[in-house]
mmCIF file of C-alpha atoms in Angstrom:
data_model
loop_
_atom_site.group_PDB
_atom_site.id
_atom_site.type_symbol
_atom_site.label_atom_id
_atom_site.label_comp_id
_atom_site.label_asym_id
_atom_site.label_seq_id
_atom_site.Cartn_x
_atom_site.Cartn_y
_atom_site.Cartn_z
ATOM 1 C CA MET A 29 76.575 108.215 124.592
ATOM 2 C CA THR A 30 75.307 111.410 122.986
ATOM 3 C CA THR A 31 74.325 110.976 119.362
ATOM 4 C CA ILE A 32 75.850 113.596 117.095
ATOM 5 C CA THR A 33 73.278 115.145 114.805
ATOM 6 C CA SER A 34 72.910 118.162 112.588
ATOM 7 C CA PRO A 35 69.630 120.072 112.828
ATOM 8 C CA THR A 36 69.807 121.283 109.252
ATOM 9 C CA PRO A 37 70.600 119.359 106.049
ATOM 10 C CA HIS A 38 74.072 119.854 104.603
ATOM 11 C CA ARG A 39 74.565 120.361 100.885
ATOM 12 C CA MET A 40 77.957 119.539 99.411
ATOM 13 C CA ASN A 41 79.663 122.243 97.395
ATOM 14 C CA ALA A 42 79.202 121.395 93.708
ATOM 15 C CA ARG A 43 82.571 122.837 92.644
ATOM 16 C CA HIS A 44 84.481 120.778 95.176
ATOM 17 C CA MET A 45 82.602 117.630 94.236
ATOM 18 C CA LEU A 46 83.218 118.261 90.534
ATOM 19 C CA ALA A 47 86.928 118.746 91.210
ATOM 20 C CA LEU A 48 87.026 115.457 93.085
ATOM 21 C CA VAL A 49 85.149 113.567 90.353
ATOM 22 C CA ALA A 50 87.367 115.123 87.678
ATOM 23 C CA GLY A 51 90.424 114.027 89.628
ATOM 24 C CA VAL A 52 89.205 110.444 89.882
ATOM 25 C CA LEU A 53 88.368 110.300 86.167
ATOM 26 C CA THR A 54 91.664 111.926 85.155
ATOM 27 C CA GLY A 55 93.646 109.483 87.262
ATOM 28 C CA ALA A 56 91.630 106.586 85.874
ATOM 29 C CA ALA A 57 92.566 107.677 82.349
ATOM 30 C CA ALA A 58 96.261 107.071 83.035
ATOM 31 C CA PRO A 59 96.144 103.304 82.272
ATOM 32 C CA THR A 60 94.380 104.144 79.004
ATOM 33 C CA ALA A 61 97.314 106.333 78.010
ATOM 34 C CA LEU A 62 99.661 103.407 78.591
ATOM 35 C CA ALA A 63 97.418 101.073 76.609
ATOM 36 C CA TYR A 64 97.636 103.379 73.591
ATOM 37 C CA ASP A 65 101.435 103.629 73.893
ATOM 38 C CA LEU A 66 101.319 107.325 74.668
ATOM 39 C CA SER A 67 104.271 109.060 76.239
ATOM 40 C CA PRO A 68 104.945 108.057 79.865
ATOM 41 C CA LEU A 69 105.066 111.779 80.596
ATOM 42 C CA ILE A 70 101.398 112.027 79.618
ATOM 43 C CA THR A 71 100.555 109.186 81.983
ATOM 44 C CA ILE A 72 102.506 110.749 84.842
ATOM 45 C CA ALA A 73 100.912 114.121 84.149
ATOM 46 C CA ALA A 74 97.433 112.571 84.213
ATOM 47 C CA VAL A 75 98.145 110.928 87.567
ATOM 48 C CA LEU A 76 99.559 114.116 89.096
ATOM 49 C CA VAL A 77 96.682 116.253 87.847
ATOM 50 C CA GLY A 78 94.200 113.660 89.076
ATOM 51 C CA VAL A 79 95.766 113.528 92.536
ATOM 52 C CA ALA A 80 95.885 117.327 92.755
ATOM 53 C CA LEU A 81 92.216 117.647 91.818
ATOM 54 C CA ILE A 82 91.236 114.976 94.343
ATOM 55 C CA ILE A 83 93.144 116.726 97.136
ATOM 56 C CA VAL A 84 91.613 120.102 96.223
ATOM 57 C CA GLY A 85 88.112 118.626 96.100
ATOM 58 C CA ALA A 86 88.527 116.643 99.316
ATOM 59 C CA THR A 87 89.960 119.664 101.140
ATOM 60 C CA GLY A 88 86.995 121.778 100.086
ATOM 61 C CA LEU A 89 84.431 119.132 100.979
ATOM 62 C CA GLY A 90 86.086 118.439 104.318
ATOM 63 C CA GLY A 91 86.302 122.125 105.149
ATOM 64 C CA SER A 92 82.552 122.529 104.708
ATOM 65 C CA ILE A 93 81.800 119.859 107.323
ATOM 66 C CA GLY A 94 83.599 121.332 110.316
ATOM 67 C CA GLY A 95 84.802 119.690 113.517
ATOM 68 C CA ALA A 96 82.812 117.370 115.736
ATOM 69 C CA PRO A 97 81.708 117.804 119.356
ATOM 70 C CA PRO A 98 83.448 115.528 121.900
ATOM 71 C CA ALA A 99 82.354 111.881 121.880
ATOM 72 C CA ALA A 100 82.541 109.171 124.519
ATOM 73 C CA ARG A 101 84.738 107.066 122.209
ATOM 74 C CA LYS A 102 87.608 107.979 119.924
ATOM 75 C CA VAL A 103 85.816 105.961 117.233
ATOM 76 C CA SER A 104 82.033 105.872 117.592
ATOM 77 C CA VAL A 105 79.790 103.561 115.547
ATOM 78 C CA GLU A 106 76.100 103.630 116.414
ATOM 79 C CA GLY A 107 72.798 102.626 114.857
ATOM 80 C CA VAL A 108 69.267 102.711 116.236
ATOM 81 C CA LEU A 109 67.012 99.894 115.029
ATOM 82 C CA ASP A 110 63.726 100.980 113.472
ATOM 83 C CA PRO A 111 60.975 99.105 115.384
ATOM 84 C CA LYS A 112 58.589 99.341 112.413
ATOM 85 C CA LEU A 113 60.613 97.894 109.560
ATOM 86 C CA THR A 114 58.716 96.839 106.440
ATOM 87 C CA ARG A 115 58.870 93.058 106.002
ATOM 88 C CA TRP A 116 59.736 93.034 102.317
ATOM 89 C CA MET A 117 61.624 96.272 101.747
ATOM 90 C CA TRP A 118 65.034 94.722 102.411
ATOM 91 C CA LEU A 119 64.562 92.792 99.156
ATOM 92 C CA VAL A 120 64.807 96.001 97.100
ATOM 93 C CA LYS A 121 66.996 98.239 99.265
ATOM 94 C CA TRP A 122 70.125 97.255 97.345
ATOM 95 C CA LEU A 123 68.390 98.465 94.168
ATOM 96 C CA LEU A 124 67.239 101.716 95.749
ATOM 97 C CA ALA A 125 70.769 102.319 97.035
ATOM 98 C CA ILE A 126 72.458 102.070 93.604
ATOM 99 C CA PRO A 127 72.859 105.875 93.339
ATOM 100 C CA HIS A 128 74.704 105.772 96.669
ATOM 101 C CA PHE A 129 76.925 102.911 95.497
ATOM 102 C CA VAL A 130 77.926 104.908 92.409
ATOM 103 C CA VAL A 131 78.877 107.968 94.462
ATOM 104 C CA LEU A 132 80.656 105.846 97.069
ATOM 105 C CA ALA A 133 82.746 104.148 94.376
ATOM 106 C CA ILE A 134 84.139 107.578 93.481
ATOM 107 C CA LEU A 135 84.525 108.620 97.109
ATOM 108 C CA TRP A 136 86.434 105.436 97.999
ATOM 109 C CA ILE A 137 88.988 106.068 95.267
ATOM 110 C CA ALA A 138 89.434 109.585 96.609
ATOM 111 C CA PHE A 139 89.589 108.159 100.143
ATOM 112 C CA VAL A 140 92.619 106.041 99.245
ATOM 113 C CA VAL A 141 94.412 108.966 97.591
ATOM 114 C CA VAL A 142 93.677 111.259 100.541
ATOM 115 C CA THR A 143 94.849 108.633 103.037
ATOM 116 C CA VAL A 144 98.195 108.288 101.244
ATOM 117 C CA ALA A 145 98.589 112.069 101.116
ATOM 118 C CA ALA A 146 97.684 112.322 104.800
ATOM 119 C CA GLY A 147 100.255 109.630 105.561
ATOM 120 C CA PHE A 148 103.028 111.792 104.117
ATOM 121 C CA ALA A 149 101.730 114.791 106.056
ATOM 122 C CA ILE A 150 101.760 112.796 109.302
ATOM 123 C CA LEU A 151 105.246 111.466 108.563
ATOM 124 C CA PHE A 152 106.687 114.969 108.231
ATOM 125 C CA THR A 153 104.486 117.012 110.596
ATOM 126 C CA GLY A 154 102.900 114.571 113.050
ATOM 127 C CA ARG A 155 99.443 115.903 112.173
ATOM 128 C CA TYR A 156 96.582 114.768 109.954
ATOM 129 C CA PRO A 157 95.428 117.798 107.900
ATOM 130 C CA ALA A 158 92.112 118.743 109.494
ATOM 131 C CA ARG A 159 90.086 119.231 106.321
ATOM 132 C CA LEU A 160 91.315 115.989 104.793
ATOM 133 C CA PHE A 161 90.476 114.253 108.075
ATOM 134 C CA GLN A 162 86.912 115.546 107.939
ATOM 135 C CA PHE A 163 86.650 114.254 104.375
ATOM 136 C CA THR A 164 87.793 110.721 105.233
ATOM 137 C CA ASN A 165 85.584 110.797 108.316
ATOM 138 C CA GLY A 166 82.703 111.824 106.070
ATOM 139 C CA VAL A 167 83.304 109.012 103.569
ATOM 140 C CA LEU A 168 83.202 106.416 106.348
ATOM 141 C CA ARG A 169 80.102 108.109 107.780
ATOM 142 C CA TRP A 170 78.357 107.983 104.403
ATOM 143 C CA ASN A 171 79.383 104.365 103.869
ATOM 144 C CA TRP A 172 78.076 103.390 107.311
ATOM 145 C CA ARG A 173 74.683 104.991 106.728
ATOM 146 C CA VAL A 174 74.272 103.166 103.414
ATOM 147 C CA ALA A 175 75.421 99.878 104.974
ATOM 148 C CA PHE A 176 72.984 100.326 107.856
ATOM 149 C CA TYR A 177 70.177 100.883 105.357
ATOM 150 C CA ALA A 178 70.881 98.624 102.408
ATOM 151 C CA ASN A 179 73.439 95.849 102.629
ATOM 152 C CA GLY A 180 75.097 95.658 106.033
ATOM 153 C CA VAL A 181 72.489 95.864 108.788
ATOM 154 C CA LEU A 182 69.054 96.549 107.221
ATOM 155 C CA GLY A 183 68.263 98.464 110.398
ATOM 156 C CA SER A 184 66.249 101.344 108.926
ATOM 157 C CA ASP A 185 63.792 101.998 106.110
ATOM 158 C CA LYS A 186 64.720 105.685 106.079
ATOM 159 C CA TYR A 187 66.652 106.514 102.913
ATOM 160 C CA PRO A 188 70.198 107.761 103.643
ATOM 161 C CA PRO A 189 71.078 111.357 102.775
ATOM 162 C CA PHE A 190 73.624 112.220 100.086
ATOM 163 C CA THR A 191 76.106 114.008 102.300
ATOM 164 C CA LEU A 192 79.432 113.600 104.068
ATOM 165 C CA ALA A 193 78.206 115.647 107.019
ATOM 166 C CA ARG A 194 76.482 114.666 110.240
ATOM 167 C CA THR A 195 72.698 114.364 110.019
ATOM 168 C CA ASP A 196 69.802 113.083 112.090
ATOM 169 C CA TYR A 197 69.982 109.682 110.366
ATOM 170 C CA PRO A 198 69.622 106.746 112.830
ATOM 171 C CA ALA A 199 73.115 105.456 111.964
ATOM 172 C CA THR A 200 76.025 107.656 113.074
ATOM 173 C CA PHE A 201 79.785 107.408 112.718
ATOM 174 C CA GLU A 202 82.440 109.661 114.188
ATOM 175 C CA VAL A 203 86.203 109.634 114.654
ATOM 176 C CA GLU A 204 87.578 112.205 117.073
ATOM 177 C CA TYR A 205 90.196 114.404 115.439
ATOM 178 C CA PRO A 206 93.668 113.698 116.899
ATOM 179 C CA THR A 207 95.735 116.698 117.956
ATOM 180 C CA ALA A 208 98.921 114.753 117.195
ATOM 181 C CA LEU A 209 99.858 111.411 115.646
ATOM 182 C CA SER A 210 103.012 109.309 115.837
ATOM 183 C CA ARG A 211 105.250 109.924 112.856
ATOM 184 C CA TRP A 212 106.833 106.476 112.806
ATOM 185 C CA LYS A 213 103.639 104.486 113.393
ATOM 186 C CA VAL A 214 102.264 105.742 110.101
ATOM 187 C CA LEU A 215 104.730 103.409 108.358
ATOM 188 C CA PHE A 216 103.395 100.279 110.063
ATOM 189 C CA LYS A 217 99.788 100.778 111.221
ATOM 190 C CA SER A 218 97.990 99.918 108.008
ATOM 191 C CA TRP A 219 99.614 96.544 107.458
ATOM 192 C CA LEU A 220 101.909 95.209 110.198
ATOM 193 C CA PHE A 221 100.291 96.437 113.415
ATOM 194 C CA ALA A 222 96.764 95.859 112.123
ATOM 195 C CA LEU A 223 97.455 92.361 110.767
ATOM 196 C CA PRO A 224 95.842 90.392 113.660
ATOM 197 C CA HIS A 225 92.699 92.519 113.355
ATOM 198 C CA LEU A 226 92.644 92.242 109.578
ATOM 199 C CA VAL A 227 92.735 88.440 109.802
ATOM 200 C CA ILE A 228 89.820 88.394 112.253
ATOM 201 C CA VAL A 229 87.808 90.917 110.260
ATOM 202 C CA ALA A 230 88.402 88.896 107.083
ATOM 203 C CA LEU A 231 87.172 85.726 108.796
ATOM 204 C CA VAL A 232 84.047 87.419 110.158
ATOM 205 C CA THR A 233 83.096 89.592 107.213
ATOM 206 C CA GLY A 234 84.526 87.609 104.293
ATOM 207 C CA GLY A 235 83.186 89.008 101.030
ATOM 208 C CA THR A 236 80.920 91.524 102.769
ATOM 209 C CA TRP A 237 83.590 94.175 103.311
ATOM 210 C CA ALA A 238 85.023 93.597 99.829
ATOM 211 C CA ALA A 239 81.604 94.196 98.324
ATOM 212 C CA TRP A 240 81.246 97.530 100.119
ATOM 213 C CA THR A 241 84.638 98.812 99.054
ATOM 214 C CA GLY A 242 84.391 97.762 95.431
ATOM 215 C CA GLY A 243 85.997 94.349 95.731
ATOM 216 C CA HIS A 244 84.734 91.011 94.456
ATOM 217 C CA GLY A 245 83.659 88.961 97.435
ATOM 218 C CA GLU A 246 82.307 85.642 96.129
ATOM 219 C CA THR A 247 81.387 83.805 99.325
ATOM 220 C CA LEU A 248 78.820 84.560 101.998
ATOM 221 C CA SER A 249 80.571 85.534 105.208
ATOM 222 C CA LEU A 250 79.593 84.853 108.808
ATOM 223 C CA LEU A 251 78.301 88.407 108.961
ATOM 224 C CA GLY A 252 76.405 87.837 105.731
ATOM 225 C CA LEU A 253 74.801 84.677 107.131
ATOM 226 C CA LEU A 254 73.669 86.527 110.259
ATOM 227 C CA LEU A 255 72.220 89.302 108.116
ATOM 228 C CA LEU A 256 70.436 86.828 105.828
ATOM 229 C CA LEU A 257 68.952 85.027 108.834
ATOM 230 C CA ALA A 258 67.738 88.323 110.308
ATOM 231 C CA ALA A 259 66.219 89.320 106.954
ATOM 232 C CA ILE A 260 64.360 86.016 106.507
ATOM 233 C CA ILE A 261 62.955 86.217 110.045
ATOM 234 C CA LEU A 262 61.883 89.801 109.342
ATOM 235 C CA LEU A 263 60.185 88.714 106.116
ATOM 236 C CA PHE A 264 58.042 86.057 107.808
ATOM 237 C CA THR A 265 57.459 87.588 111.242
ATOM 238 C CA GLY A 266 57.798 91.327 110.744
ATOM 239 C CA VAL A 267 60.324 91.435 113.599
ATOM 240 C CA TYR A 268 64.074 92.077 113.470
ATOM 241 C CA ARG A 269 65.466 89.922 116.279
ATOM 242 C CA LEU A 270 67.309 92.148 118.723
ATOM 243 C CA GLY A 271 69.945 89.515 119.497
ATOM 244 C CA LEU A 272 70.902 89.250 115.830
ATOM 245 C CA PHE A 273 70.876 93.024 115.451
ATOM 246 C CA ASN A 274 73.225 93.433 118.404
ATOM 247 C CA LEU A 275 75.659 90.851 117.010
ATOM 248 C CA ILE A 276 75.622 92.426 113.558
ATOM 249 C CA MET A 277 76.213 95.861 115.075
ATOM 250 C CA GLY A 278 79.123 94.492 117.095
ATOM 251 C CA ALA A 279 80.762 93.040 113.992
ATOM 252 C CA HIS A 280 80.440 96.340 112.156
ATOM 253 C CA ARG A 281 81.723 98.277 115.150
ATOM 254 C CA TRP A 282 84.849 96.118 115.243
ATOM 255 C CA MET A 283 85.319 96.493 111.500
ATOM 256 C CA TYR A 284 84.975 100.277 111.455
ATOM 257 C CA ARG A 285 87.336 100.703 114.411
ATOM 258 C CA VAL A 286 89.944 98.703 112.527
ATOM 259 C CA PHE A 287 89.319 100.660 109.377
ATOM 260 C CA ALA A 288 89.757 103.996 111.157
ATOM 261 C CA TYR A 289 93.074 102.701 112.524
ATOM 262 C CA THR A 290 94.374 101.415 109.194
ATOM 263 C CA ALA A 291 93.280 104.675 107.558
ATOM 264 C CA LEU A 292 95.738 106.458 109.902
ATOM 265 C CA MET A 293 92.977 108.398 111.675
ATOM 266 C CA ARG A 294 93.903 107.323 115.224
ATOM 267 C CA ASP A 295 96.949 105.886 117.006
ATOM 268 C CA GLU A 296 94.986 103.982 119.678
ATOM 269 C CA TYR A 297 95.029 100.261 118.943
ATOM 270 C CA PRO A 298 91.509 98.856 118.375
ATOM 271 C CA PRO A 299 90.195 96.505 121.084
ATOM 272 C CA PHE A 300 89.724 92.803 120.333
ATOM 273 C CA ARG A 301 86.001 92.714 121.092
ATOM 274 C CA LEU A 302 82.602 93.004 119.429
ATOM 275 C CA ASP A 303 80.899 95.481 121.787
ATOM 276 C CA PRO A 304 77.426 94.434 120.563
ATOM 277 C CA GLY A 305 74.419 96.717 120.751
ATOM 278 C CA ALA A 306 73.013 99.819 119.123
ATOM 279 C CA LEU A 307 75.005 102.415 121.060
ATOM 280 C CA GLU A 308 78.558 102.821 122.279
ATOM 281 C CA LYS A 309 79.064 102.074 125.973
#
């Protein structure tokens, strides 16, 4: 598997990011309008303006990323373990990653809006708008890098970059852009077709996935237990056990494949397997 990297750092366009943030905040103000008994027209207008700003911002951000070179897998999730991890740093990574969590909270809201908009586009045209696709791909890529660093794998001490684009970070994520998508599948993929996978992912990840996406997971999942065990061993021995790393990577690989499917990015049904290890095979 060839790792996709970018030789130069990518800086997001400030205007596009501001438009996206403004859209999220404007949409979030809609419930406030209802709470103060303002006209329903004001609420509807706030939602429409918010959605429009999000789409404009996401289109601009996605357009600045560009397409990806061919990959061995339609959905590729990889992460290279740092052999020289600091024993104690995992204890504070969640704190260091707070700026990322704040940005990701905004990006995830935009991700949902863009996915719904893309769903309508697929329904009527059979295509996922390319720039919106690169945006959603970028959000998942960003989320994966932060998870690999801070709260999902703990596989690197290198701080993740603030970008949607491909970089030379040791954790990479890529979904190959589909030339065409089924119009009718878009109505069923996210809930009915994906249901068996969603049940399995929920059992394996429990509150872990909810925590990443802004939910309120209250119990430690199987994945969380594996990660905690790996972290404790690292703390006392200075070694991240490769067997645990491979299992944790496999769980994340399964989860991200399912998420790409439910986010309407591919029509291929995800396999029912872990595929453990650092790289795709």
